[in-house]
mmCIF file with all atom_site columns, C-alpha atoms in Angstrom:
data_model
loop_
_atom_site.group_PDB
_atom_site.id
_atom_site.type_symbol
_atom_site.label_atom_id
_atom_site.label_alt_id
_atom_site.label_comp_id
_atom_site.label_asym_id
_atom_site.label_entity_id
_atom_site.label_seq_id
_atom_site.pdbx_PDB_ins_code
_atom_site.Cartn_x
_atom_site.Cartn_y
_atom_site.Cartn_z
_atom_site.occupancy
_atom_site.B_iso_or_equiv
_atom_site.pdbx_formal_charge
_atom_site.auth_seq_id
_atom_site.auth_comp_id
_atom_site.auth_asym_id
_atom_site.auth_atom_id
_atom_site.pdbx_PDB_model_num
ATOM 1   C CA . MET E 1 1   ? 1.889   25.919  -0.485 1.00 72.00 ? 1   MET E CA 1
ATOM 2   C CA . ALA E 1 2   ? -1.428  24.515  0.670  1.00 64.00 ? 2   ALA E CA 1
ATOM 3   C CA . GLU E 1 3   ? -2.987  25.681  3.922  1.00 60.00 ? 3   GLU E CA 1
ATOM 4   C CA . SER E 1 4   ? -5.255  23.342  5.873  1.00 58.00 ? 4   SER E CA 1
ATOM 5   C CA . ALA E 1 5   ? -7.429  24.227  8.866  1.00 53.00 ? 5   ALA E CA 1
ATOM 6   C CA . SER E 1 6   ? -7.934  21.474  10.930 1.00 47.00 ? 6   SER E CA 1
ATOM 7   C CA . ALA E 1 7   ? 6.007   10.270  15.832 1.00 36.00 ? 7   ALA E CA 1
ATOM 8   C CA . SER E 1 8   ? 9.230   11.109  16.332 1.00 35.00 ? 8   SER E CA 1
ATOM 9   C CA . ALA E 1 9   ? 11.984  8.872   17.607 1.00 34.00 ? 9   ALA E CA 1
ATOM 10  C CA . PRO E 1 10  ? 14.744  9.816   20.039 1.00 32.00 ? 10  PRO E CA 1
ATOM 11  C CA . GLY E 1 11  ? 18.237  10.026  18.628 1.00 36.00 ? 11  GLY E CA 1
ATOM 12  C CA . THR E 1 12  ? 21.429  11.989  18.821 1.00 35.00 ? 12  THR E CA 1
ATOM 13  C CA . ALA E 1 13  ? 21.251  15.570  17.609 1.00 38.00 ? 13  ALA E CA 1
ATOM 14  C CA . PRO E 1 14  ? 24.227  17.312  16.023 1.00 38.00 ? 14  PRO E CA 1
ATOM 15  C CA . ALA E 1 15  ? 25.973  19.682  18.396 1.00 37.00 ? 15  ALA E CA 1
ATOM 16  C CA . ALA E 1 16  ? 24.258  23.061  18.361 1.00 38.00 ? 16  ALA E CA 1
ATOM 17  C CA . ASP E 1 17  ? 27.624  24.838  18.290 1.00 39.00 ? 17  ASP E CA 1
ATOM 18  C CA . HIS E 1 18  ? 28.232  23.431  14.810 1.00 36.00 ? 18  HIS E CA 1
ATOM 19  C CA . ALA E 1 19  ? 24.736  24.182  13.504 1.00 40.00 ? 19  ALA E CA 1
ATOM 20  C CA . PRO E 1 20  ? 23.853  27.169  11.320 1.00 40.00 ? 20  PRO E CA 1
ATOM 21  C CA . ALA E 1 21  ? 22.712  30.108  13.429 1.00 40.00 ? 21  ALA E CA 1
ATOM 22  C CA . ASP E 1 22  ? 19.184  29.960  12.025 1.00 45.00 ? 22  ASP E CA 1
ATOM 23  C CA . SER E 1 23  ? 18.764  26.353  13.170 1.00 44.00 ? 23  SER E CA 1
ATOM 24  C CA . ARG E 1 24  ? 20.271  26.527  16.664 1.00 50.00 ? 24  ARG E CA 1
ATOM 25  C CA . ASP E 1 25  ? 16.848  27.142  18.199 1.00 56.00 ? 25  ASP E CA 1
ATOM 26  C CA . MET E 1 26  ? 15.772  23.837  16.666 1.00 54.00 ? 26  MET E CA 1
ATOM 27  C CA . TYR E 1 27  ? 18.424  22.008  18.668 1.00 54.00 ? 27  TYR E CA 1
ATOM 28  C CA . ALA E 1 28  ? 17.390  23.872  21.813 1.00 58.00 ? 28  ALA E CA 1
ATOM 29  C CA . VAL E 1 29  ? 13.829  22.633  21.291 1.00 57.00 ? 29  VAL E CA 1
ATOM 30  C CA . HIS E 1 30  ? 15.124  19.130  20.640 1.00 56.00 ? 30  HIS E CA 1
ATOM 31  C CA . ALA E 1 31  ? 17.197  19.192  23.838 1.00 58.00 ? 31  ALA E CA 1
ATOM 32  C CA . MET E 1 32  ? 14.202  20.370  25.839 1.00 57.00 ? 32  MET E CA 1
ATOM 33  C CA . LEU E 1 33  ? 12.025  17.569  24.484 1.00 57.00 ? 33  LEU E CA 1
ATOM 34  C CA . ARG E 1 34  ? 14.742  14.997  25.113 1.00 58.00 ? 34  ARG E CA 1
ATOM 35  C CA . ARG E 1 35  ? 14.898  16.049  28.758 1.00 58.00 ? 35  ARG E CA 1
ATOM 36  C CA . GLU E 1 36  ? 11.163  15.508  29.059 1.00 56.00 ? 36  GLU E CA 1
ATOM 37  C CA . ILE E 1 37  ? 11.375  12.114  27.322 1.00 52.00 ? 37  ILE E CA 1
ATOM 38  C CA . ALA E 1 38  ? 14.284  11.022  29.511 1.00 55.00 ? 38  ALA E CA 1
ATOM 39  C CA . GLU E 1 39  ? 12.073  11.418  32.563 1.00 57.00 ? 39  GLU E CA 1
ATOM 40  C CA . LEU E 1 40  ? 9.655   8.809   31.218 1.00 53.00 ? 40  LEU E CA 1
ATOM 41  C CA . SER E 1 41  ? 10.187  5.331   32.619 1.00 60.00 ? 41  SER E CA 1
ATOM 42  C CA . GLU E 1 42  ? 7.962   3.834   29.923 1.00 63.00 ? 42  GLU E CA 1
ATOM 43  C CA . VAL E 1 43  ? 6.584   4.955   26.553 1.00 64.00 ? 43  VAL E CA 1
ATOM 44  C CA . VAL E 1 44  ? 4.085   2.096   26.690 1.00 68.00 ? 44  VAL E CA 1
ATOM 45  C CA . GLU E 1 45  ? 3.861   -0.704  29.223 1.00 74.00 ? 45  GLU E CA 1
ATOM 46  C CA . GLY E 1 46  ? 7.115   -2.621  29.302 1.00 72.00 ? 46  GLY E CA 1
ATOM 47  C CA . LEU E 1 47  ? 8.952   -0.409  26.807 1.00 71.00 ? 47  LEU E CA 1
ATOM 48  C CA . GLY E 1 48  ? 11.007  2.672   27.615 1.00 69.00 ? 48  GLY E CA 1
ATOM 49  C CA . PRO E 1 49  ? 12.124  5.505   25.322 1.00 69.00 ? 49  PRO E CA 1
ATOM 50  C CA . ARG E 1 50  ? 15.426  3.821   24.424 1.00 76.00 ? 50  ARG E CA 1
ATOM 51  C CA . GLY E 1 51  ? 15.081  1.845   21.195 1.00 76.00 ? 51  GLY E CA 1
ATOM 52  C CA . THR E 1 52  ? 11.948  3.651   20.006 1.00 81.00 ? 52  THR E CA 1
ATOM 53  C CA . GLY E 1 53  ? 13.467  4.337   16.583 1.00 84.00 ? 53  GLY E CA 1
ATOM 54  C CA . LYS E 1 54  ? 14.450  0.716   16.002 1.00 88.00 ? 54  LYS E CA 1
ATOM 55  C CA . ARG E 1 55  ? 10.991  -0.466  17.034 1.00 88.00 ? 55  ARG E CA 1
ATOM 56  C CA . LEU E 1 56  ? 9.431   2.025   14.636 1.00 90.00 ? 56  LEU E CA 1
ATOM 57  C CA . ASP E 1 57  ? 11.641  0.824   11.783 1.00 91.00 ? 57  ASP E CA 1
ATOM 58  C CA . ARG E 1 58  ? 10.590  -2.780  12.439 1.00 91.00 ? 58  ARG E CA 1
ATOM 59  C CA . ASP E 1 59  ? 6.943   -1.726  12.381 1.00 91.00 ? 59  ASP E CA 1
ATOM 60  C CA . ILE E 1 60  ? 7.449   0.079   9.074  1.00 92.00 ? 60  ILE E CA 1
ATOM 61  C CA . GLU E 1 61  ? 8.871   -3.084  7.520  1.00 92.00 ? 61  GLU E CA 1
ATOM 62  C CA . THR E 1 62  ? 5.781   -4.949  8.704  1.00 90.00 ? 62  THR E CA 1
ATOM 63  C CA . TYR E 1 63  ? 3.513   -2.351  7.095  1.00 89.00 ? 63  TYR E CA 1
ATOM 64  C CA . LYS E 1 64  ? 5.397   -2.519  3.831  1.00 90.00 ? 64  LYS E CA 1
ATOM 65  C CA . SER E 1 65  ? 5.313   -6.317  3.727  1.00 90.00 ? 65  SER E CA 1
ATOM 66  C CA . VAL E 1 66  ? 1.534   -6.187  4.191  1.00 90.00 ? 66  VAL E CA 1
ATOM 67  C CA . TRP E 1 67  ? 1.197   -3.619  1.396  1.00 88.00 ? 67  TRP E CA 1
ATOM 68  C CA . ARG E 1 68  ? 3.290   -5.868  -0.854 1.00 87.00 ? 68  ARG E CA 1
ATOM 69  C CA . GLY E 1 69  ? 0.646   -8.546  -0.393 1.00 88.00 ? 69  GLY E CA 1
ATOM 70  C CA . GLU E 1 70  ? 2.723   -10.822 1.813  1.00 89.00 ? 70  GLU E CA 1
ATOM 71  C CA . THR E 1 71  ? 0.908   -12.967 4.369  1.00 90.00 ? 71  THR E CA 1
ATOM 72  C CA . PRO E 1 72  ? 1.775   -11.938 7.938  1.00 87.00 ? 72  PRO E CA 1
ATOM 73  C CA . ALA E 1 73  ? 2.748   -14.501 10.536 1.00 87.00 ? 73  ALA E CA 1
ATOM 74  C CA . GLY E 1 74  ? -0.329  -16.026 12.126 1.00 88.00 ? 74  GLY E CA 1
ATOM 75  C CA . CYS E 1 75  ? -2.576  -15.236 9.151  1.00 90.00 ? 75  CYS E CA 1
ATOM 76  C CA . ASP E 1 76  ? -3.829  -17.556 6.426  1.00 89.00 ? 76  ASP E CA 1
ATOM 77  C CA . ASN E 1 77  ? -4.154  -14.912 3.711  1.00 90.00 ? 77  ASN E CA 1
ATOM 78  C CA . PRO E 1 78  ? -2.743  -11.521 2.697  1.00 89.00 ? 78  PRO E CA 1
ATOM 79  C CA . LEU E 1 79  ? -4.448  -8.583  4.380  1.00 89.00 ? 79  LEU E CA 1
ATOM 80  C CA . VAL E 1 80  ? -4.742  -6.401  1.270  1.00 86.00 ? 80  VAL E CA 1
ATOM 81  C CA . SER E 1 81  ? -5.871  -7.136  -2.254 1.00 83.00 ? 81  SER E CA 1
ATOM 82  C CA . GLU E 1 82  ? -3.314  -7.444  -5.050 1.00 77.00 ? 82  GLU E CA 1
ATOM 83  C CA . GLY E 1 83  ? -2.318  -4.111  -6.506 1.00 76.00 ? 83  GLY E CA 1
ATOM 84  C CA . SER E 1 84  ? -3.049  -2.107  -3.352 1.00 79.00 ? 84  SER E CA 1
ATOM 85  C CA . ARG E 1 85  ? -0.932  0.999   -3.042 1.00 81.00 ? 85  ARG E CA 1
ATOM 86  C CA . GLU E 1 86  ? 1.198   1.815   -0.044 1.00 84.00 ? 86  GLU E CA 1
ATOM 87  C CA . VAL E 1 87  ? -0.154  4.390   2.372  1.00 90.00 ? 87  VAL E CA 1
ATOM 88  C CA . PRO E 1 88  ? 2.100   7.487   2.112  1.00 93.00 ? 88  PRO E CA 1
ATOM 89  C CA . LEU E 1 89  ? 4.025   7.947   5.359  1.00 96.00 ? 89  LEU E CA 1
ATOM 90  C CA . LEU E 1 90  ? 5.188   11.218  6.890  1.00 97.00 ? 90  LEU E CA 1
ATOM 91  C CA . PHE E 1 91  ? 7.727   11.145  9.705  1.00 96.00 ? 91  PHE E CA 1
ATOM 92  C CA . GLY E 1 92  ? 8.702   13.743  12.272 1.00 95.00 ? 92  GLY E CA 1
ATOM 93  C CA . GLY E 1 93  ? 11.724  14.198  14.495 1.00 92.00 ? 93  GLY E CA 1
ATOM 94  C CA . MET E 1 94  ? 14.642  16.610  14.747 1.00 90.00 ? 94  MET E CA 1
ATOM 95  C CA . VAL E 1 95  ? 17.617  14.251  14.498 1.00 91.00 ? 95  VAL E CA 1
ATOM 96  C CA . GLN E 1 96  ? 19.530  12.761  11.580 1.00 95.00 ? 96  GLN E CA 1
ATOM 97  C CA . ALA E 1 97  ? 17.968  9.332   12.140 1.00 94.00 ? 97  ALA E CA 1
ATOM 98  C CA . SER E 1 98  ? 14.553  10.900  11.524 1.00 95.00 ? 98  SER E CA 1
ATOM 99  C CA . TYR E 1 99  ? 15.671  12.524  8.281  1.00 97.00 ? 99  TYR E CA 1
ATOM 100 C CA . ASN E 1 100 ? 17.180  9.235   7.116  1.00 97.00 ? 100 ASN E CA 1
ATOM 101 C CA . ARG E 1 101 ? 13.916  7.455   7.923  1.00 96.00 ? 101 ARG E CA 1
ATOM 102 C CA . VAL E 1 102 ? 12.026  9.870   5.676  1.00 98.00 ? 102 VAL E CA 1
ATOM 103 C CA . ALA E 1 103 ? 14.505  9.260   2.852  1.00 98.00 ? 103 ALA E CA 1
ATOM 104 C CA . ARG E 1 104 ? 14.408  5.509   3.337  1.00 96.00 ? 104 ARG E CA 1
ATOM 105 C CA . SER E 1 105 ? 10.739  4.814   3.987  1.00 95.00 ? 105 SER E CA 1
ATOM 106 C CA . GLY E 1 106 ? 8.617   7.944   3.736  1.00 96.00 ? 106 GLY E CA 1
ATOM 107 C CA . ARG E 1 107 ? 6.856   10.274  1.372  1.00 97.00 ? 107 ARG E CA 1
ATOM 108 C CA . GLY E 1 108 ? 7.817   13.278  3.413  1.00 98.00 ? 108 GLY E CA 1
ATOM 109 C CA . TYR E 1 109 ? 8.305   15.021  6.725  1.00 98.00 ? 109 TYR E CA 1
ATOM 110 C CA . ILE E 1 110 ? 5.960   16.650  9.229  1.00 98.00 ? 110 ILE E CA 1
ATOM 111 C CA . GLY E 1 111 ? 7.344   19.245  11.602 1.00 96.00 ? 111 GLY E CA 1
ATOM 112 C CA . ALA E 1 112 ? 6.564   19.993  15.207 1.00 92.00 ? 112 ALA E CA 1
ATOM 113 C CA . SER E 1 113 ? 4.274   22.869  16.193 1.00 92.00 ? 113 SER E CA 1
ATOM 114 C CA . VAL E 1 114 ? 7.092   25.406  16.383 1.00 92.00 ? 114 VAL E CA 1
ATOM 115 C CA . PRO E 1 115 ? 7.849   28.615  14.447 1.00 95.00 ? 115 PRO E CA 1
ATOM 116 C CA . ALA E 1 116 ? 9.205   28.347  10.910 1.00 96.00 ? 116 ALA E CA 1
ATOM 117 C CA . HIS E 1 117 ? 12.765  29.406  11.737 1.00 95.00 ? 117 HIS E CA 1
ATOM 118 C CA . MET E 1 118 ? 12.986  26.532  14.222 1.00 94.00 ? 118 MET E CA 1
ATOM 119 C CA . ILE E 1 119 ? 11.955  23.901  11.686 1.00 95.00 ? 119 ILE E CA 1
ATOM 120 C CA . ALA E 1 120 ? 13.893  25.238  8.692  1.00 96.00 ? 120 ALA E CA 1
ATOM 121 C CA . GLY E 1 121 ? 16.982  23.221  9.619  1.00 96.00 ? 121 GLY E CA 1
ATOM 122 C CA . ALA E 1 122 ? 14.934  20.033  9.767  1.00 96.00 ? 122 ALA E CA 1
ATOM 123 C CA . PHE E 1 123 ? 13.496  20.722  6.314  1.00 98.00 ? 123 PHE E CA 1
ATOM 124 C CA . ASP E 1 124 ? 17.037  21.168  4.991  1.00 98.00 ? 124 ASP E CA 1
ATOM 125 C CA . GLY E 1 125 ? 18.153  17.976  6.716  1.00 98.00 ? 125 GLY E CA 1
ATOM 126 C CA . VAL E 1 126 ? 15.345  16.001  5.109  1.00 98.00 ? 126 VAL E CA 1
ATOM 127 C CA . ARG E 1 127 ? 16.095  17.424  1.659  1.00 98.00 ? 127 ARG E CA 1
ATOM 128 C CA . THR E 1 128 ? 19.766  16.485  2.012  1.00 98.00 ? 128 THR E CA 1
ATOM 129 C CA . ALA E 1 129 ? 19.013  12.956  3.233  1.00 98.00 ? 129 ALA E CA 1
ATOM 130 C CA . TRP E 1 130 ? 16.519  12.503  0.395  1.00 98.00 ? 130 TRP E CA 1
ATOM 131 C CA . LYS E 1 131 ? 19.074  13.526  -2.218 1.00 98.00 ? 131 LYS E CA 1
ATOM 132 C CA . GLU E 1 132 ? 21.839  11.395  -0.692 1.00 98.00 ? 132 GLU E CA 1
ATOM 133 C CA . ALA E 1 133 ? 19.512  8.378   -0.700 1.00 98.00 ? 133 ALA E CA 1
ATOM 134 C CA . GLY E 1 134 ? 19.013  8.798   -4.448 1.00 98.00 ? 134 GLY E CA 1
ATOM 135 C CA . ARG E 1 135 ? 15.279  9.418   -4.191 1.00 97.00 ? 135 ARG E CA 1
ATOM 136 C CA . ASP E 1 136 ? 13.539  11.015  -7.165 1.00 97.00 ? 136 ASP E CA 1
ATOM 137 C CA . GLY E 1 137 ? 11.690  14.284  -6.807 1.00 97.00 ? 137 GLY E CA 1
ATOM 138 C CA . SER E 1 138 ? 11.458  16.029  -3.458 1.00 98.00 ? 138 SER E CA 1
ATOM 139 C CA . PRO E 1 139 ? 10.162  15.097  -0.009 1.00 98.00 ? 139 PRO E CA 1
ATOM 140 C CA . TYR E 1 140 ? 6.715   16.428  0.872  1.00 98.00 ? 140 TYR E CA 1
ATOM 141 C CA . LEU E 1 141 ? 7.221   18.928  3.691  1.00 99.00 ? 141 LEU E CA 1
ATOM 142 C CA . VAL E 1 142 ? 4.371   19.613  6.098  1.00 98.00 ? 142 VAL E CA 1
ATOM 143 C CA . ALA E 1 143 ? 4.300   22.217  8.866  1.00 98.00 ? 143 ALA E CA 1
ATOM 144 C CA . ILE E 1 144 ? 1.874   22.709  11.738 1.00 97.00 ? 144 ILE E CA 1
ATOM 145 C CA . ALA E 1 145 ? 0.946   25.974  13.436 1.00 97.00 ? 145 ALA E CA 1
ATOM 146 C CA . TYR E 1 146 ? -1.551  26.643  16.193 1.00 98.00 ? 146 TYR E CA 1
ATOM 147 C CA . TYR E 1 147 ? -3.725  29.714  15.738 1.00 98.00 ? 147 TYR E CA 1
ATOM 148 C CA . ALA E 1 148 ? -6.417  31.735  17.462 1.00 98.00 ? 148 ALA E CA 1
ATOM 149 C CA . VAL E 1 149 ? -8.511  34.492  15.915 1.00 98.00 ? 149 VAL E CA 1
ATOM 150 C CA . ALA E 1 150 ? -11.297 35.438  18.331 1.00 95.00 ? 150 ALA E CA 1
ATOM 151 C CA . ASP E 1 151 ? -9.899  34.494  21.759 1.00 96.00 ? 151 ASP E CA 1
ATOM 152 C CA . ILE E 1 152 ? -6.120  34.600  21.580 1.00 97.00 ? 152 ILE E CA 1
ATOM 153 C CA . GLU E 1 153 ? -5.334  34.293  25.291 1.00 97.00 ? 153 GLU E CA 1
ATOM 154 C CA . GLY E 1 154 ? -7.922  31.551  25.712 1.00 97.00 ? 154 GLY E CA 1
ATOM 155 C CA . GLY E 1 155 ? -6.368  29.655  22.821 1.00 97.00 ? 155 GLY E CA 1
ATOM 156 C CA . ARG E 1 156 ? -2.890  29.921  24.319 1.00 97.00 ? 156 ARG E CA 1
ATOM 157 C CA . ALA E 1 157 ? -4.227  28.746  27.676 1.00 98.00 ? 157 ALA E CA 1
ATOM 158 C CA . ASN E 1 158 ? -5.792  25.707  26.002 1.00 98.00 ? 158 ASN E CA 1
ATOM 159 C CA . VAL E 1 159 ? -2.524  24.803  24.272 1.00 97.00 ? 159 VAL E CA 1
ATOM 160 C CA . HIS E 1 160 ? -0.596  25.233  27.524 1.00 97.00 ? 160 HIS E CA 1
ATOM 161 C CA . ASP E 1 161 ? -3.013  22.922  29.308 1.00 97.00 ? 161 ASP E CA 1
ATOM 162 C CA . TYR E 1 162 ? -2.814  20.340  26.515 1.00 95.00 ? 162 TYR E CA 1
ATOM 163 C CA . TYR E 1 163 ? 0.987   20.156  26.732 1.00 92.00 ? 163 TYR E CA 1
ATOM 164 C CA . SER E 1 164 ? 1.212   20.484  30.522 1.00 93.00 ? 164 SER E CA 1
ATOM 165 C CA . THR E 1 165 ? 2.060   16.800  30.945 1.00 88.00 ? 165 THR E CA 1
ATOM 166 C CA . ALA E 1 166 ? 5.226   17.421  28.896 1.00 84.00 ? 166 ALA E CA 1
ATOM 167 C CA . GLY E 1 167 ? 6.506   19.866  31.498 1.00 86.00 ? 167 GLY E CA 1
ATOM 168 C CA . ALA E 1 168 ? 6.204   23.584  32.121 1.00 90.00 ? 168 ALA E CA 1
ATOM 169 C CA . ASP E 1 169 ? 8.993   24.602  29.737 1.00 89.00 ? 169 ASP E CA 1
ATOM 170 C CA . THR E 1 170 ? 7.561   22.680  26.792 1.00 88.00 ? 170 THR E CA 1
ATOM 171 C CA . ALA E 1 171 ? 3.983   23.777  27.489 1.00 91.00 ? 171 ALA E CA 1
ATOM 172 C CA . GLY E 1 172 ? 4.967   27.422  27.846 1.00 93.00 ? 172 GLY E CA 1
ATOM 173 C CA . PHE E 1 173 ? 7.108   27.410  24.735 1.00 92.00 ? 173 PHE E CA 1
ATOM 174 C CA . ILE E 1 174 ? 4.465   25.870  22.464 1.00 93.00 ? 174 ILE E CA 1
ATOM 175 C CA . ALA E 1 175 ? 1.698   28.066  23.896 1.00 95.00 ? 175 ALA E CA 1
ATOM 176 C CA . SER E 1 176 ? 3.775   31.179  23.238 1.00 94.00 ? 176 SER E CA 1
ATOM 177 C CA . ALA E 1 177 ? 4.109   30.129  19.578 1.00 95.00 ? 177 ALA E CA 1
ATOM 178 C CA . VAL E 1 178 ? 0.344   30.284  18.928 1.00 97.00 ? 178 VAL E CA 1
ATOM 179 C CA . SER E 1 179 ? -0.345  32.678  16.042 1.00 98.00 ? 179 SER E CA 1
ATOM 180 C CA . GLY E 1 180 ? -2.837  35.115  17.499 1.00 97.00 ? 180 GLY E CA 1
ATOM 181 C CA . GLY E 1 181 ? -4.911  37.338  15.220 1.00 97.00 ? 181 GLY E CA 1
ATOM 182 C CA . ALA E 1 182 ? -5.078  37.896  11.473 1.00 97.00 ? 182 ALA E CA 1
ATOM 183 C CA . ASP E 1 183 ? -1.734  39.675  11.051 1.00 98.00 ? 183 ASP E CA 1
ATOM 184 C CA . ALA E 1 184 ? 0.182   37.035  13.006 1.00 98.00 ? 184 ALA E CA 1
ATOM 185 C CA . ILE E 1 185 ? -1.487  34.233  11.058 1.00 98.00 ? 185 ILE E CA 1
ATOM 186 C CA . LYS E 1 186 ? -0.608  35.832  7.717  1.00 98.00 ? 186 LYS E CA 1
ATOM 187 C CA . LYS E 1 187 ? 2.979   36.280  8.910  1.00 98.00 ? 187 LYS E CA 1
ATOM 188 C CA . THR E 1 188 ? 3.139   32.617  9.941  1.00 98.00 ? 188 THR E CA 1
ATOM 189 C CA . VAL E 1 189 ? 1.871   31.477  6.543  1.00 98.00 ? 189 VAL E CA 1
ATOM 190 C CA . SER E 1 190 ? 4.473   33.637  4.779  1.00 98.00 ? 190 SER E CA 1
ATOM 191 C CA . GLU E 1 191 ? 7.298   32.338  6.973  1.00 98.00 ? 191 GLU E CA 1
ATOM 192 C CA . PHE E 1 192 ? 6.489   28.692  6.310  1.00 98.00 ? 192 PHE E CA 1
ATOM 193 C CA . GLU E 1 193 ? 6.107   29.421  2.620  1.00 98.00 ? 193 GLU E CA 1
ATOM 194 C CA . ALA E 1 194 ? 9.565   31.013  2.654  1.00 98.00 ? 194 ALA E CA 1
ATOM 195 C CA . ILE E 1 195 ? 11.227  27.857  4.021  1.00 98.00 ? 195 ILE E CA 1
ATOM 196 C CA . GLY E 1 196 ? 9.550   25.698  1.379  1.00 98.00 ? 196 GLY E CA 1
ATOM 197 C CA . ALA E 1 197 ? 6.653   24.056  3.203  1.00 98.00 ? 197 ALA E CA 1
ATOM 198 C CA . ASP E 1 198 ? 4.382   22.219  0.775  1.00 98.00 ? 198 ASP E CA 1
ATOM 199 C CA . GLU E 1 199 ? 1.498   22.237  3.229  1.00 98.00 ? 199 GLU E CA 1
ATOM 200 C CA . LEU E 1 200 ? 0.697   24.146  6.401  1.00 98.00 ? 200 LEU E CA 1
ATOM 201 C CA . ILE E 1 201 ? -1.825  22.695  8.827  1.00 97.00 ? 201 ILE E CA 1
ATOM 202 C CA . LEU E 1 202 ? -3.440  25.512  10.788 1.00 97.00 ? 202 LEU E CA 1
ATOM 203 C CA . ASN E 1 203 ? -4.587  23.946  14.027 1.00 96.00 ? 203 ASN E CA 1
ATOM 204 C CA . PRO E 1 204 ? -7.364  25.745  15.975 1.00 97.00 ? 204 PRO E CA 1
ATOM 205 C CA . THR E 1 205 ? -6.921  26.185  19.700 1.00 97.00 ? 205 THR E CA 1
ATOM 206 C CA . SER E 1 206 ? -10.540 26.158  20.843 1.00 96.00 ? 206 SER E CA 1
ATOM 207 C CA . ASP E 1 207 ? -13.757 24.224  20.281 1.00 95.00 ? 207 ASP E CA 1
ATOM 208 C CA . ASP E 1 208 ? -15.353 27.249  18.598 1.00 96.00 ? 208 ASP E CA 1
ATOM 209 C CA . VAL E 1 209 ? -16.167 25.869  15.145 1.00 96.00 ? 209 VAL E CA 1
ATOM 210 C CA . ASP E 1 210 ? -16.427 29.402  13.760 1.00 97.00 ? 210 ASP E CA 1
ATOM 211 C CA . GLU E 1 211 ? -12.629 29.641  14.083 1.00 97.00 ? 211 GLU E CA 1
ATOM 212 C CA . ILE E 1 212 ? -12.381 27.531  10.917 1.00 96.00 ? 212 ILE E CA 1
ATOM 213 C CA . GLN E 1 213 ? -14.325 30.111  8.931  1.00 97.00 ? 213 GLN E CA 1
ATOM 214 C CA . ARG E 1 214 ? -12.403 32.966  10.526 1.00 97.00 ? 214 ARG E CA 1
ATOM 215 C CA . VAL E 1 215 ? -9.009  31.568  9.581  1.00 97.00 ? 215 VAL E CA 1
ATOM 216 C CA . ALA E 1 216 ? -10.258 30.745  6.087  1.00 97.00 ? 216 ALA E CA 1
ATOM 217 C CA . GLU E 1 217 ? -11.167 34.401  5.623  1.00 97.00 ? 217 GLU E CA 1
ATOM 218 C CA . VAL E 1 218 ? -7.643  35.354  6.701  1.00 97.00 ? 218 VAL E CA 1
ATOM 219 C CA . VAL E 1 219 ? -5.610  33.015  4.493  1.00 96.00 ? 219 VAL E CA 1
ATOM 220 C CA . LEU E 1 220 ? -7.782  32.132  1.484  1.00 92.00 ? 220 LEU E CA 1
#
């Protein structure tokens, strides 16, 4: 697994009662996020949360037609040169429609900034959808984890503030998941490795550029 220091569509989640025990927290997170999304009257001007997935799928088809060298409506010429490769797409989301989108149109999946045991079920869902779609190889699975080395409480406060517009429950949950200190960071790396993450993005929680060097000394 590689470590790096450095859009998900609404749908219908399977009932948590029928989910494996290890993945039930994932559905709790999904339900919490859906409550926050439901309170939005608009995602962008004139468009609400309902139908986001279908709009995304239409956009993906537009991207792919451009990459195939087709001339878009309103243009006189193709927008890319012949032989251009498609840009690899990673999709997020914690519902079956998201997993199917990865299998249908993506190179892989990128998880939310939650602990490994909460994203393991999504990784399994993507692998299953990939296999059922007849795709060769395996989906590329990417995880994200916030970390803080020098100022753990300050880092958690920054994350809480960043997510405050999503509601107190969401902000508090994600802030509490920040990996604070060397031992916690190493544990986080091991946990994501255990569920088969191909890449883990370690996301700093402050503007202290020395945090990049600090985390590198912990994990490399």
